[in-house]
PDB file of C-alpha atoms in Angstrom:
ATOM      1  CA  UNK R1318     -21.213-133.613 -38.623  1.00 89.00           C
ATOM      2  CA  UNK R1319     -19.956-137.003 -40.641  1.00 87.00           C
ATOM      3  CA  UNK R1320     -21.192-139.191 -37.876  1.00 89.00           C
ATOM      4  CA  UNK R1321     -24.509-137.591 -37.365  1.00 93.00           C
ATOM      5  CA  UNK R1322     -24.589-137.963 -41.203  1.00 90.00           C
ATOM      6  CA  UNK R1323     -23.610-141.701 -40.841  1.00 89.00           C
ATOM      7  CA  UNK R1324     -26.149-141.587 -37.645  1.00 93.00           C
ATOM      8  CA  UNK R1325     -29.545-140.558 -39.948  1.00 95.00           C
ATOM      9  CA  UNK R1326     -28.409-142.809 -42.642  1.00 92.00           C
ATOM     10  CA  UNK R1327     -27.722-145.674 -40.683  1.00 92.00           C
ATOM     11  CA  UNK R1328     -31.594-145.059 -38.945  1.00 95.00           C
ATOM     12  CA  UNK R1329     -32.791-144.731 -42.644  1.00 94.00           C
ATOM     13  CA  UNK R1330     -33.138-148.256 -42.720  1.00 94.00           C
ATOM     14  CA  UNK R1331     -35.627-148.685 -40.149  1.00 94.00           C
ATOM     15  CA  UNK R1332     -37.673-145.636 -41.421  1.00 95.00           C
ATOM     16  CA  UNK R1333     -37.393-147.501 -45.096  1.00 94.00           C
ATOM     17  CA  UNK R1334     -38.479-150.724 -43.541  1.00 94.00           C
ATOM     18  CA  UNK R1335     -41.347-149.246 -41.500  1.00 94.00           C
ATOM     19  CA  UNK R1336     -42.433-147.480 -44.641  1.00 95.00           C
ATOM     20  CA  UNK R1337     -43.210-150.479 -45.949  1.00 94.00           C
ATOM     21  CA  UNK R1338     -45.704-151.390 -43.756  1.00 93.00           C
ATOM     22  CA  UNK R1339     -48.125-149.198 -45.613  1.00 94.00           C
ATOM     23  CA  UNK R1340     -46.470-148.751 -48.888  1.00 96.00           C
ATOM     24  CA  UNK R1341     -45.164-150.979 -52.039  1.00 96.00           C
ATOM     25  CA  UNK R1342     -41.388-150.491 -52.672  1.00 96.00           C
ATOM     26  CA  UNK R1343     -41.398-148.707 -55.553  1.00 97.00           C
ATOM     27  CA  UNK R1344     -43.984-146.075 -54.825  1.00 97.00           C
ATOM     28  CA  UNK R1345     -41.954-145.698 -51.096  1.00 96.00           C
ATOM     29  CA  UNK R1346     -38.685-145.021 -53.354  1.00 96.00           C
ATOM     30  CA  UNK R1347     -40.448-142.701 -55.650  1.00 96.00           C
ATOM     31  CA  UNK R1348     -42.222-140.466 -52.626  1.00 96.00           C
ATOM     32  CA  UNK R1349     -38.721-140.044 -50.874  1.00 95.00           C
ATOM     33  CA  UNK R1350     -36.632-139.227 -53.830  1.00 95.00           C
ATOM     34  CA  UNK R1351     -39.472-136.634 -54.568  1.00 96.00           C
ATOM     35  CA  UNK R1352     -38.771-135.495 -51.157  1.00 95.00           C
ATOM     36  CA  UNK R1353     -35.248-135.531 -51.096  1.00 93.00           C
ATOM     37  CA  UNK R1354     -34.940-133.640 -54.339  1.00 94.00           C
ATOM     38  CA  UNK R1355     -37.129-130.832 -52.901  1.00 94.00           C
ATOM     39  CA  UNK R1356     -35.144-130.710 -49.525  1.00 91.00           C
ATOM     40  CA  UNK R1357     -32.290-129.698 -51.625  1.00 90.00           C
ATOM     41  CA  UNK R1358     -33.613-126.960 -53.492  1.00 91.00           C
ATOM     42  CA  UNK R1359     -32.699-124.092 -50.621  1.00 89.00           C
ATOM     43  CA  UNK R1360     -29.389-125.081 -50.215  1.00 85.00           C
ATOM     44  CA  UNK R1361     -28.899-124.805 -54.256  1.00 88.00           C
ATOM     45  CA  UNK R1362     -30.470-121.368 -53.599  1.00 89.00           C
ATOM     46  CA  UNK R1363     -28.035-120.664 -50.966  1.00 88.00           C
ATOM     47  CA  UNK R1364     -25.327-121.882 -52.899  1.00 85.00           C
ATOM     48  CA  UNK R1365     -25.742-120.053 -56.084  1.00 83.00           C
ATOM     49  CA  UNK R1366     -26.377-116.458 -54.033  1.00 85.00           C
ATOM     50  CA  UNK R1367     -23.319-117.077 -52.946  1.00 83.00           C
ATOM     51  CA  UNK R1368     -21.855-117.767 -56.396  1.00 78.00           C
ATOM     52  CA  UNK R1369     -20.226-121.401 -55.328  1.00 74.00           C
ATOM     53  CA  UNK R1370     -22.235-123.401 -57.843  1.00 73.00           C
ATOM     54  CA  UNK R1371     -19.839-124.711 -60.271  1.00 61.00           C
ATOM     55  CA  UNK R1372     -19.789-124.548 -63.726  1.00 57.00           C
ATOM     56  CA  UNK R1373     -23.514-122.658 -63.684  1.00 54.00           C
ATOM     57  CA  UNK R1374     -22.254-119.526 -65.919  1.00 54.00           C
ATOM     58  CA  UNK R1375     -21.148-122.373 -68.530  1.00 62.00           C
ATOM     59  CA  UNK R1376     -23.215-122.620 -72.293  1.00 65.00           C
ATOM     60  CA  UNK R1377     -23.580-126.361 -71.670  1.00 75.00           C
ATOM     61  CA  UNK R1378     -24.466-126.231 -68.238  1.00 76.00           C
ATOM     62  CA  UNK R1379     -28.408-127.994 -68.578  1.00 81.00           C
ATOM     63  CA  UNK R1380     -26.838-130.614 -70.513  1.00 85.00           C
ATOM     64  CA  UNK R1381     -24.007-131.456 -68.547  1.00 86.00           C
ATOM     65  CA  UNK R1382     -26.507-131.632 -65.786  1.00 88.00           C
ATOM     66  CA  UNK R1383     -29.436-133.723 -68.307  1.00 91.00           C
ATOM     67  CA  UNK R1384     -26.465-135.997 -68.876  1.00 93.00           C
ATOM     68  CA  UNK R1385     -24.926-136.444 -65.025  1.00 91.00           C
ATOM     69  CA  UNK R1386     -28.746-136.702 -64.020  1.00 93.00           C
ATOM     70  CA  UNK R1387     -29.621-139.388 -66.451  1.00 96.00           C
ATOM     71  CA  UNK R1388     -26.252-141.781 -65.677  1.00 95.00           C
ATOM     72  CA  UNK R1389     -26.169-141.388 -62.257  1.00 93.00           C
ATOM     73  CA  UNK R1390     -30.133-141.450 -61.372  1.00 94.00           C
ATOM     74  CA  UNK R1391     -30.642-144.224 -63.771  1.00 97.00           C
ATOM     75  CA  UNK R1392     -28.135-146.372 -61.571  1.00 96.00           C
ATOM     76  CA  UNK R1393     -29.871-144.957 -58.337  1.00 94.00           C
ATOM     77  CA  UNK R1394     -32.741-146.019 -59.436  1.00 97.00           C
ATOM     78  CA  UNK R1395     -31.408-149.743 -59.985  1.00 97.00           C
ATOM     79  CA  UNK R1396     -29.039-150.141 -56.410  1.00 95.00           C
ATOM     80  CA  UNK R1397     -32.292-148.536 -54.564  1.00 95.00           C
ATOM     81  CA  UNK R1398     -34.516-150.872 -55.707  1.00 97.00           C
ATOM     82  CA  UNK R1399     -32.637-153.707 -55.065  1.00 97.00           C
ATOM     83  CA  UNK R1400     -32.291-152.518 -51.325  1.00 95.00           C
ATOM     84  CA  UNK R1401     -36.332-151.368 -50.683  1.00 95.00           C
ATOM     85  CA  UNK R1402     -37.256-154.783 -52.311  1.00 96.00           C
ATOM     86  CA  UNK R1403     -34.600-156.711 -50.403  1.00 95.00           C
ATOM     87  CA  UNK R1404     -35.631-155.287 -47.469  1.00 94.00           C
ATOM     88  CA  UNK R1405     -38.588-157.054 -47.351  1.00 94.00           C
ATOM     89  CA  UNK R1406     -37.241-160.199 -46.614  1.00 93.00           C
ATOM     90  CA  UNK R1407     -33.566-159.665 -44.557  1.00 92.00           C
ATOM     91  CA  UNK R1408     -33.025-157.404 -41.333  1.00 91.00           C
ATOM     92  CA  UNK R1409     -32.081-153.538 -41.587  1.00 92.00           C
ATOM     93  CA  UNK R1410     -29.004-154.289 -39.895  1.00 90.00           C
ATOM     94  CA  UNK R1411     -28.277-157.119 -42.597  1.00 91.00           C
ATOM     95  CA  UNK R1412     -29.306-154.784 -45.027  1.00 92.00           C
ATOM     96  CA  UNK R1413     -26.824-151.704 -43.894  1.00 91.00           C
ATOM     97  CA  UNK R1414     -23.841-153.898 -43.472  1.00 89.00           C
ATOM     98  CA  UNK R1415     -23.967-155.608 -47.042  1.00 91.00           C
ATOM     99  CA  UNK R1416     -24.770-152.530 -48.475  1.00 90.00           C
ATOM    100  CA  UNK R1417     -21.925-150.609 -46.957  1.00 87.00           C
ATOM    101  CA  UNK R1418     -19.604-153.257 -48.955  1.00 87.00           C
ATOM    102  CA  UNK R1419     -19.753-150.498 -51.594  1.00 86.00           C
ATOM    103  CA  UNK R1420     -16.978-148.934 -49.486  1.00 81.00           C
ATOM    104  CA  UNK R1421     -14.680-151.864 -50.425  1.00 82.00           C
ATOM    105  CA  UNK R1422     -16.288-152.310 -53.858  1.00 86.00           C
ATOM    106  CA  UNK R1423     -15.544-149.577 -55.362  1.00 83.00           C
ATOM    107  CA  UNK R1424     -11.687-149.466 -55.224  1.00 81.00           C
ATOM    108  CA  UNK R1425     -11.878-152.731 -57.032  1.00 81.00           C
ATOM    109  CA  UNK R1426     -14.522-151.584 -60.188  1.00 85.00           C
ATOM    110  CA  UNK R1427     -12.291-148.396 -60.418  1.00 82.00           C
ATOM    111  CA  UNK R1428      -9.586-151.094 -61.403  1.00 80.00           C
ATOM    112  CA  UNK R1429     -12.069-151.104 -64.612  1.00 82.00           C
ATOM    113  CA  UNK R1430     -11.387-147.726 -65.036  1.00 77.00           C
ATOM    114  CA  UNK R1431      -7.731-147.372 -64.453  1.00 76.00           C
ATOM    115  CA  UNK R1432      -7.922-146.309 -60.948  1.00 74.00           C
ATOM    116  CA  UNK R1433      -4.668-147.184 -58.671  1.00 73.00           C
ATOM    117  CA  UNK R1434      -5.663-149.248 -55.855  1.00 71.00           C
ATOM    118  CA  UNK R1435      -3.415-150.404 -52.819  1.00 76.00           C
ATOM    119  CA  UNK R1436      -2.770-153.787 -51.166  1.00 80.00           C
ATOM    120  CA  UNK R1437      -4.902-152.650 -48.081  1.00 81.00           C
ATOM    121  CA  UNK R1438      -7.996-152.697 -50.329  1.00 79.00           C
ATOM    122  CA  UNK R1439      -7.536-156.427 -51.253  1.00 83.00           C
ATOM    123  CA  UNK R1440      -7.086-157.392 -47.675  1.00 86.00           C
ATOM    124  CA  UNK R1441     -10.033-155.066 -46.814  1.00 85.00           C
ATOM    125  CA  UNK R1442     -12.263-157.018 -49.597  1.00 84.00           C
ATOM    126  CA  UNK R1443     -10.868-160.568 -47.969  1.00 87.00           C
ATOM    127  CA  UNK R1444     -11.871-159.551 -44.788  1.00 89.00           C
ATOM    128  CA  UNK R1445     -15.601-158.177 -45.779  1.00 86.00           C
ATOM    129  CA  UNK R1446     -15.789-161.473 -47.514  1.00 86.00           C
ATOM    130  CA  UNK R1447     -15.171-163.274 -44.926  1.00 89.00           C
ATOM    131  CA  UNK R1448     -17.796-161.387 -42.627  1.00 88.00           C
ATOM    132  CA  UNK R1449     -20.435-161.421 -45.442  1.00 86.00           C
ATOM    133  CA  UNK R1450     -20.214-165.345 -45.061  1.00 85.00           C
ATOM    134  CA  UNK R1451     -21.201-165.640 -41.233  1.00 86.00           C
ATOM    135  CA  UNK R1452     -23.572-162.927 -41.732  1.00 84.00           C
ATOM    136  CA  UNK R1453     -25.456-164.355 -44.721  1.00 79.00           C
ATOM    137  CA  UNK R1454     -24.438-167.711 -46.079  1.00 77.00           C
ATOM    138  CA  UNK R1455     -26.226-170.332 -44.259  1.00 69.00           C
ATOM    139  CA  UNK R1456     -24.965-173.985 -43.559  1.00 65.00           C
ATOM    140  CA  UNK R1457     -25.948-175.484 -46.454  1.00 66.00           C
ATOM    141  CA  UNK R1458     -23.539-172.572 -48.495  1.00 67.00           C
ATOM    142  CA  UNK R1459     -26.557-170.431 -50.001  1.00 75.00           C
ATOM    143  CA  UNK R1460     -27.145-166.769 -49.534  1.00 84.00           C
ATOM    144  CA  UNK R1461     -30.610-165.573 -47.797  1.00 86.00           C
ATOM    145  CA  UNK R1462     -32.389-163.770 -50.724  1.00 91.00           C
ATOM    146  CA  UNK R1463     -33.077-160.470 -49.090  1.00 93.00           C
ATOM    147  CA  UNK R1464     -29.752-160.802 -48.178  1.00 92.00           C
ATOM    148  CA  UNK R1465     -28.679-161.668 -52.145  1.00 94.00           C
ATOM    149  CA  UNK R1466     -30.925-158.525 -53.514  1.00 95.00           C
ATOM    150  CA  UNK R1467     -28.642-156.230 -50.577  1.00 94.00           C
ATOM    151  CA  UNK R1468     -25.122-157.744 -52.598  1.00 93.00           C
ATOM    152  CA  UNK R1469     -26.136-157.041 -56.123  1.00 95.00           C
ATOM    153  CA  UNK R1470     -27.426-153.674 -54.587  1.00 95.00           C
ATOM    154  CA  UNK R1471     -24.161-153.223 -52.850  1.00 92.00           C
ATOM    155  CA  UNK R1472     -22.490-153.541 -56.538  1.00 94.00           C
ATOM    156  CA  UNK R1473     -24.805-151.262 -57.898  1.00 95.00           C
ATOM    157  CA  UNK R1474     -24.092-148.520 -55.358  1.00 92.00           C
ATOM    158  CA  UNK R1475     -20.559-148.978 -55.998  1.00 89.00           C
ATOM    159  CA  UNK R1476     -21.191-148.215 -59.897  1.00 92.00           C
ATOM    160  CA  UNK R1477     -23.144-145.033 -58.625  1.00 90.00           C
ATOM    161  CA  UNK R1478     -20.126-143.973 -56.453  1.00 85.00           C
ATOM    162  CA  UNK R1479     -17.830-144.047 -59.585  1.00 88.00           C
ATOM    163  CA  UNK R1480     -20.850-142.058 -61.912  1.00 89.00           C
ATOM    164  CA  UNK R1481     -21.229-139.259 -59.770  1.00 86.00           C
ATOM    165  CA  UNK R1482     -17.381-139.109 -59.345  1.00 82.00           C
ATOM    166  CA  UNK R1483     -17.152-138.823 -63.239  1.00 84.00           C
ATOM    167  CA  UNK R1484     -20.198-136.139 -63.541  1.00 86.00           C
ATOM    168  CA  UNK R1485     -19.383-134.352 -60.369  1.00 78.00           C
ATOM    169  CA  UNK R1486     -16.684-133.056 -62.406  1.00 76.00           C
ATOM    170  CA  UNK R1487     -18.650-131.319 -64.666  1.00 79.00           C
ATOM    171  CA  UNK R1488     -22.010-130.373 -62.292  1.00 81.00           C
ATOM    172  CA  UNK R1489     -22.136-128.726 -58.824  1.00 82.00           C
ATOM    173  CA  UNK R1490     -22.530-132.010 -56.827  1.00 83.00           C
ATOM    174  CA  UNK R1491     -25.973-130.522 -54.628  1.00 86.00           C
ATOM    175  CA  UNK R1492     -27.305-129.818 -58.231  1.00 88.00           C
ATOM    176  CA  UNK R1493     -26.011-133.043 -59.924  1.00 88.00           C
ATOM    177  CA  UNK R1494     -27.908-134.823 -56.205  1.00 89.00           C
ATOM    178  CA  UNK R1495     -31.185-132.912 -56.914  1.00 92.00           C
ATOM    179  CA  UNK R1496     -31.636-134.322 -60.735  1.00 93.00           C
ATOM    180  CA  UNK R1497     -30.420-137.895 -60.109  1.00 93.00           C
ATOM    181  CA  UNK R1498     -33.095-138.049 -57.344  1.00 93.00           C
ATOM    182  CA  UNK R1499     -35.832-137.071 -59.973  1.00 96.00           C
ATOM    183  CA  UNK R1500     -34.569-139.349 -62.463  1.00 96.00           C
ATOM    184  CA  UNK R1501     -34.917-142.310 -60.079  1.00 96.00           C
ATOM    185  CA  UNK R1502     -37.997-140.778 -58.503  1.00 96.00           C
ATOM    186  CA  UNK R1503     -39.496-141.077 -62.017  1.00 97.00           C
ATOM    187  CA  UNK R1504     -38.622-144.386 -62.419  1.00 97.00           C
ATOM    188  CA  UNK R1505     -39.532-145.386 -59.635  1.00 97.00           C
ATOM    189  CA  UNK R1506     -43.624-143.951 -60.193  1.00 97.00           C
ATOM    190  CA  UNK R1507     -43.221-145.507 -63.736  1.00 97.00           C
ATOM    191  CA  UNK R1508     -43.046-148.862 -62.394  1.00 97.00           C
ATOM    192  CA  UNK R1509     -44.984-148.473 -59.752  1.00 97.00           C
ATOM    193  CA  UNK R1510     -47.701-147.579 -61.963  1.00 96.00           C
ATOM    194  CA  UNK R1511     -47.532-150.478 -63.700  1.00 96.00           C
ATOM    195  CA  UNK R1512     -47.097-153.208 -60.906  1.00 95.00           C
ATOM    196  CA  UNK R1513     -48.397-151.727 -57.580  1.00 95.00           C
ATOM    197  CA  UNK R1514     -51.513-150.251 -55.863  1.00 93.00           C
ATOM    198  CA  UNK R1515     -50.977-147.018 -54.001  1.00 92.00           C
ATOM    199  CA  UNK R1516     -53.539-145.345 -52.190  1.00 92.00           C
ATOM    200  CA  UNK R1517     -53.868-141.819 -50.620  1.00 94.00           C
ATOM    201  CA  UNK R1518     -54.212-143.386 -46.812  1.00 95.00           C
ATOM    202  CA  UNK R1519     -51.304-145.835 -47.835  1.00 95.00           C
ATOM    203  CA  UNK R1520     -49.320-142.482 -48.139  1.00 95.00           C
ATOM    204  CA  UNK R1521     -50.627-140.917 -45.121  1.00 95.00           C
ATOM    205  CA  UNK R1522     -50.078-143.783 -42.921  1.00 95.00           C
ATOM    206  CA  UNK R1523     -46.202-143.705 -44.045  1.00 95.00           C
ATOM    207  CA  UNK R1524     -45.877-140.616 -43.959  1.00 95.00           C
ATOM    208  CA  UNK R1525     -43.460-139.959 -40.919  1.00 95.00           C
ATOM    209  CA  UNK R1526     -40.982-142.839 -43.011  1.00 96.00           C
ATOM    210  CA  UNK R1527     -41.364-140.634 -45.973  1.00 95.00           C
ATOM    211  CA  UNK R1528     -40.436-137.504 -44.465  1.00 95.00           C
ATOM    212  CA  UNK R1529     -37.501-138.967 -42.268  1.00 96.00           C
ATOM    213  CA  UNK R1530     -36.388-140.778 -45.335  1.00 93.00           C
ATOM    214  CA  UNK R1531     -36.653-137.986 -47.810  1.00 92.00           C
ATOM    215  CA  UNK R1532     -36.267-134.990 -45.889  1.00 93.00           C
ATOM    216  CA  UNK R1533     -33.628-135.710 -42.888  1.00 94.00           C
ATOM    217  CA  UNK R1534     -31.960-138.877 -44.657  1.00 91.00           C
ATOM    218  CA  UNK R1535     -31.274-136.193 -47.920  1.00 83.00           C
ATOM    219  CA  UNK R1536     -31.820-132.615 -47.162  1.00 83.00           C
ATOM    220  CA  UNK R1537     -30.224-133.140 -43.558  1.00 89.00           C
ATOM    221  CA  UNK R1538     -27.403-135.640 -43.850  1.00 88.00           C
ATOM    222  CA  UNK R1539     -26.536-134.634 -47.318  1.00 81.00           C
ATOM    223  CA  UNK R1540     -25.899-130.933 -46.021  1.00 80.00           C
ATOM    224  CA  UNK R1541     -23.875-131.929 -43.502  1.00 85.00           C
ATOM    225  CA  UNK R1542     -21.615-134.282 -45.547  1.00 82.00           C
ATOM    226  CA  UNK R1543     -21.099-131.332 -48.250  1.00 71.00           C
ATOM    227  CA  UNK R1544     -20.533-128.995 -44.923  1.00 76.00           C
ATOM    228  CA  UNK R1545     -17.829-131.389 -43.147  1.00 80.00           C
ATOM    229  CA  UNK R1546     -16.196-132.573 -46.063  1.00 71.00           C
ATOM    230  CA  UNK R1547     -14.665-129.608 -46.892  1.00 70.00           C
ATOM    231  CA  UNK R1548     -12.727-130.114 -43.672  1.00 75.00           C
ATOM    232  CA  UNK R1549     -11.693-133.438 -43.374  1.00 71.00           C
ATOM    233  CA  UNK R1550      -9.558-135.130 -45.055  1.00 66.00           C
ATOM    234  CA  UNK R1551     -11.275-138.365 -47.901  1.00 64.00           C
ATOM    235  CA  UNK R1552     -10.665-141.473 -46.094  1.00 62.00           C
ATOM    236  CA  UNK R1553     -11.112-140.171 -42.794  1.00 68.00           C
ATOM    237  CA  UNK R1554     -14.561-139.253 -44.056  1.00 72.00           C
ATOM    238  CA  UNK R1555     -15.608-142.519 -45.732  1.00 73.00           C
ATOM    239  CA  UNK R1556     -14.265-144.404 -42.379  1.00 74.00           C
ATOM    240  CA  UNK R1557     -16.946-142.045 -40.012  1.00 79.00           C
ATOM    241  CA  UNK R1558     -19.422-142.598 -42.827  1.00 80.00           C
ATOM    242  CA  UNK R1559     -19.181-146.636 -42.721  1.00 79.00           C
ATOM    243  CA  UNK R1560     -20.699-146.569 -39.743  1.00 84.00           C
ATOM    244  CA  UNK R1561     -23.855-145.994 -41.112  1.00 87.00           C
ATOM    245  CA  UNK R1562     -23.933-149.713 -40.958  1.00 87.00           C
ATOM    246  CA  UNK R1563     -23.675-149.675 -37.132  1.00 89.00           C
ATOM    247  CA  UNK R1564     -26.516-147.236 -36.881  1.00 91.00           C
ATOM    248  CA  UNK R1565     -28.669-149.319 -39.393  1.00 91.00           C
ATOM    249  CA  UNK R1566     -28.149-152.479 -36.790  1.00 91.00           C
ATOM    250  CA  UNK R1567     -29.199-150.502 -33.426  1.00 91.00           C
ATOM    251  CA  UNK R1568     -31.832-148.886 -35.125  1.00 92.00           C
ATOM    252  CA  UNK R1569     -33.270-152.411 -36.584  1.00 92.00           C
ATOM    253  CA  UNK R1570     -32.714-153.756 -32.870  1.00 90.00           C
ATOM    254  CA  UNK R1571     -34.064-150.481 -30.830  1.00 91.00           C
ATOM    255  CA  UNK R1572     -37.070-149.712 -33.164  1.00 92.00           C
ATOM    256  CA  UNK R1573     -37.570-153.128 -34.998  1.00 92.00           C
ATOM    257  CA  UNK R1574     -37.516-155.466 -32.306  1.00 92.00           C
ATOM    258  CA  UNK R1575     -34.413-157.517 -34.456  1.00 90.00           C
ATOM    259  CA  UNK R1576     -31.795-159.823 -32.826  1.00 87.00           C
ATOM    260  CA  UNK R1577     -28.238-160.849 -34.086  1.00 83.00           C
ATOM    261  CA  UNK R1578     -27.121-164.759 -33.257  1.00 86.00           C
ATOM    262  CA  UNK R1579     -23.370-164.469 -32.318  1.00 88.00           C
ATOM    263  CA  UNK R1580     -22.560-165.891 -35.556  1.00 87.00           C
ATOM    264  CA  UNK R1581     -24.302-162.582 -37.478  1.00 88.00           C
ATOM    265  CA  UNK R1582     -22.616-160.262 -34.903  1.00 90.00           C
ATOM    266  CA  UNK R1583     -18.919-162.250 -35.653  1.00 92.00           C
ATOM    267  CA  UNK R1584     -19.643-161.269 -39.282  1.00 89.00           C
ATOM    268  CA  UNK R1585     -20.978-157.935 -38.856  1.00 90.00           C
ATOM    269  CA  UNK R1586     -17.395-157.179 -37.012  1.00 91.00           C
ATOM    270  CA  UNK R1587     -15.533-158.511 -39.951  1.00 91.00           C
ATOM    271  CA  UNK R1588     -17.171-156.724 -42.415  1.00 87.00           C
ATOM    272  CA  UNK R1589     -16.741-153.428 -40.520  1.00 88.00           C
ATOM    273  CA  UNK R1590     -13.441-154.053 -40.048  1.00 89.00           C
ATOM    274  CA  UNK R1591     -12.927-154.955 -43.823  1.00 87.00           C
ATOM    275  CA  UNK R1592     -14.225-151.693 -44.456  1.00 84.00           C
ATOM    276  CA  UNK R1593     -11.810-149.527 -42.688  1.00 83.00           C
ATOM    277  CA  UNK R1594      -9.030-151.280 -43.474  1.00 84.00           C
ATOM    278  CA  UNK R1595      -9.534-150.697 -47.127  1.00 80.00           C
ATOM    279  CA  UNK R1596      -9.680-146.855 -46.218  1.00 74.00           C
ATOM    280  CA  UNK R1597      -6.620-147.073 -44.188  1.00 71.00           C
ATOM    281  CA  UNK R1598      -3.258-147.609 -46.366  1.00 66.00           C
ATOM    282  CA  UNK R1599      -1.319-150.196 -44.971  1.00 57.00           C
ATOM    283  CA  UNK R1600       1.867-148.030 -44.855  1.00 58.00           C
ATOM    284  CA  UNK R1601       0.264-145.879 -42.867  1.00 54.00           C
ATOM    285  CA  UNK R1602      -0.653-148.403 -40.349  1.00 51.00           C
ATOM    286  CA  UNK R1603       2.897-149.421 -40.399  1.00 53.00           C
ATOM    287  CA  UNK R1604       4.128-145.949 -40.011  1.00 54.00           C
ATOM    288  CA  UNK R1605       1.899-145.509 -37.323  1.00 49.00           C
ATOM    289  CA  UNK R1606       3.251-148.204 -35.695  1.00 47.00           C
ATOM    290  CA  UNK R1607       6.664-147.658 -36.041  1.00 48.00           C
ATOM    291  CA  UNK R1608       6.160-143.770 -34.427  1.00 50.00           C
ATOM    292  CA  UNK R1609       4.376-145.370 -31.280  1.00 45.00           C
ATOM    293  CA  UNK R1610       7.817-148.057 -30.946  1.00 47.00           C
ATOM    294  CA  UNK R1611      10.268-145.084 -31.094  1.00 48.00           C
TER     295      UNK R1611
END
C-alpha cells in the first residue's frame, strides 16, 4: 500500500504539470485541494461510525481543529505554490527529487525545536547535497530557477511536516488533512482572483489532472498511507514513500516526453540515496553488517 501511495504521488507530478496546460497555477492548486478535501469526507464518516476519530467528544475540539487547519494549511498553501509555479519552468522528475529533500530536511529544522537527530542524517543531508548539485547547479555555479522555486518549496514542506506533527496531536490527522486542504484551497482562489484568468473550458479541459490530482493523489494515496502505516514500522515507511521521487521521473519521461543527461541521472542517485540513508541509523547499518559477517 506505501509504494502504490509513493506510486500516485510520484505520477502527481505529471498530472500537475499537464494541468497546467489549460490552467494558471494557483487556480490548478485551489481546484485540487477543493477536491482532495471532499475525497476525504467518507473516510471521516467511516472513521467517526466507528468511533476512531480522536479527540472529537472534546469541548475544544473545532478550535483545536480552526487552529491545526490554519498553521498547517497556511504553510501548504506556501510549499505548494512554490512547486505548481516552479513547475513551469524545471522537469517533473527535477521537481519530485528536490522536493523529496524534505525527507532529509526535516531532521535538521526539528534541531530548531529540540528534536534528537543522529549522525546518519548529516551524512544523508551531505549526500542529497551533493546530488542536488549535478542535478541542478549548472557550470557556471547557479541554480535553474524552476529548479530554485522546487528548494525553497522543499524547505517549506519540511516546515509543514513538523506543523502537522505538532497539531496531529491534538486533531484526528484525516480531519486535521481535510481543513488544511481548505485553508490552502482558499488561498489559493484568493490569489488567483486577483492575478489570473480562469475560465469554465480552462477547467474542463484539465479536468482529468484535477481529478487525478485531487481525488487519487489525496482521497486514494492518503487512505492508503493512514491504512499501511498502522503496520509498518516509521522509517521503513518514509524510505517506501521517497520513492515518490522515482515515480515523478518515469512518469515525466513516459507521459512527458522528458530526458535525463547522465549528469542529472548521477545526481538523481545521490539524492535518493541521501534520502534513505538519513532514514536508516547508522548503527543499524553496522549491526546489520556485523550479523551477515558472523
Amino acid at each position: 500500500m506505501l509504494l502504490m501511495a509513493a506510486a500516485i504521488w510520484g505520477f502527481g507530478f505529471v498530472a500537475q504539470r499537464l494541468g497546467m496546460e489549460s490552467l494558471e497555477p494557483f487556480a490548478f492548486n485551489g481546484l485540487r485541494f477543493v477536491i482532495g478535501a471532499l475525497s476525504l469526507l467518507p473516510l471521516i464518516w467511516i472513521l467517526k461510525r466507528r468511533g476512531r476519530l480522536k479527540g472529537v467528544a472534546d469541548k475544544d475540539f473545532l478550535r483545536q481543529v480552526l487552529i491545526g487547519s490554519l498553521g498547517c494549511g497556511g504553510i501548504l498553501f506556501i510549499a505548494a505554490s512554490f512547486q505548481q509555479v516552479g513547475l513551469l519552468h524545471t522537469t517533473a522528475a527535477n521537481a519530485g527529487f528536490i522536493t523529496g529533500l524534505y525527507i532529509v530536511l526535516v531532521p535538521v529544522l526539528g534541531l530548531f525545536l529540540k528534536h534528537s537527530t543522529g549522525s546518519n542524517t548529516w551524512l544523508g543531508c551531505a549526500v542529497a547535497a551533493v546530488g542536488l548539485y549535478f542535478l541542478s547547479v549548472g557550470e557556471n555555479f547557479t541554480i535553474a530557477y524552476g529548479d530554485g522555486l522546487q528548494l525553497v518549496g522543499a524547505l517549506f514542506w519540511a516546515m509543514h511536516i513538523l506543523a502537522v506533527d505538532h497539531f496531529a496531536r491534538r486533531v484526528a490527522p484525516v480531519v486535521l488533512a481535510c481543513g488544511q486542504f481548505l485553508v490552502c484551497a482558499l488561498a489559493s482562489f484568493v490569489v488567483s482572483l486577483a492575478m489570473e484568468t480562469t475560465s469554465m473550458a480552462g477547467i474542463q479541459a484539465a479536468w482529468g489532472a484535477l481529478a487525478y490530482a485531487g481525488l487519487v493523489s489525496v482521497g486514494v494515496a492518503y487512505t492508503l498511507q493512514v491504512l499501511a502505516q498502522k503496520h509498518a514500522h516509521p522509517a521503513h515507511a518514509a524510505i517506501i514513500l521517497s520513492l515518490e521521487t522515482v515515480f515523478a521521473a518515469i512518469g515525466g519521461m513516459l507521459f512527458l516526453g522528458e530526458s535525463l543527461s547522465g549528469r542529472a541521472l548521477f545526481g538523481c542517485g545521490l539524492m535518493l540515496l541521501g534520502m534513505l540513508i538519513s532514514q536508516l541509523p547508522l548503527r543499524y547499518l553496522i549491526k546489520s553488517r556485523h550479523q551477515k559477517a558472523a
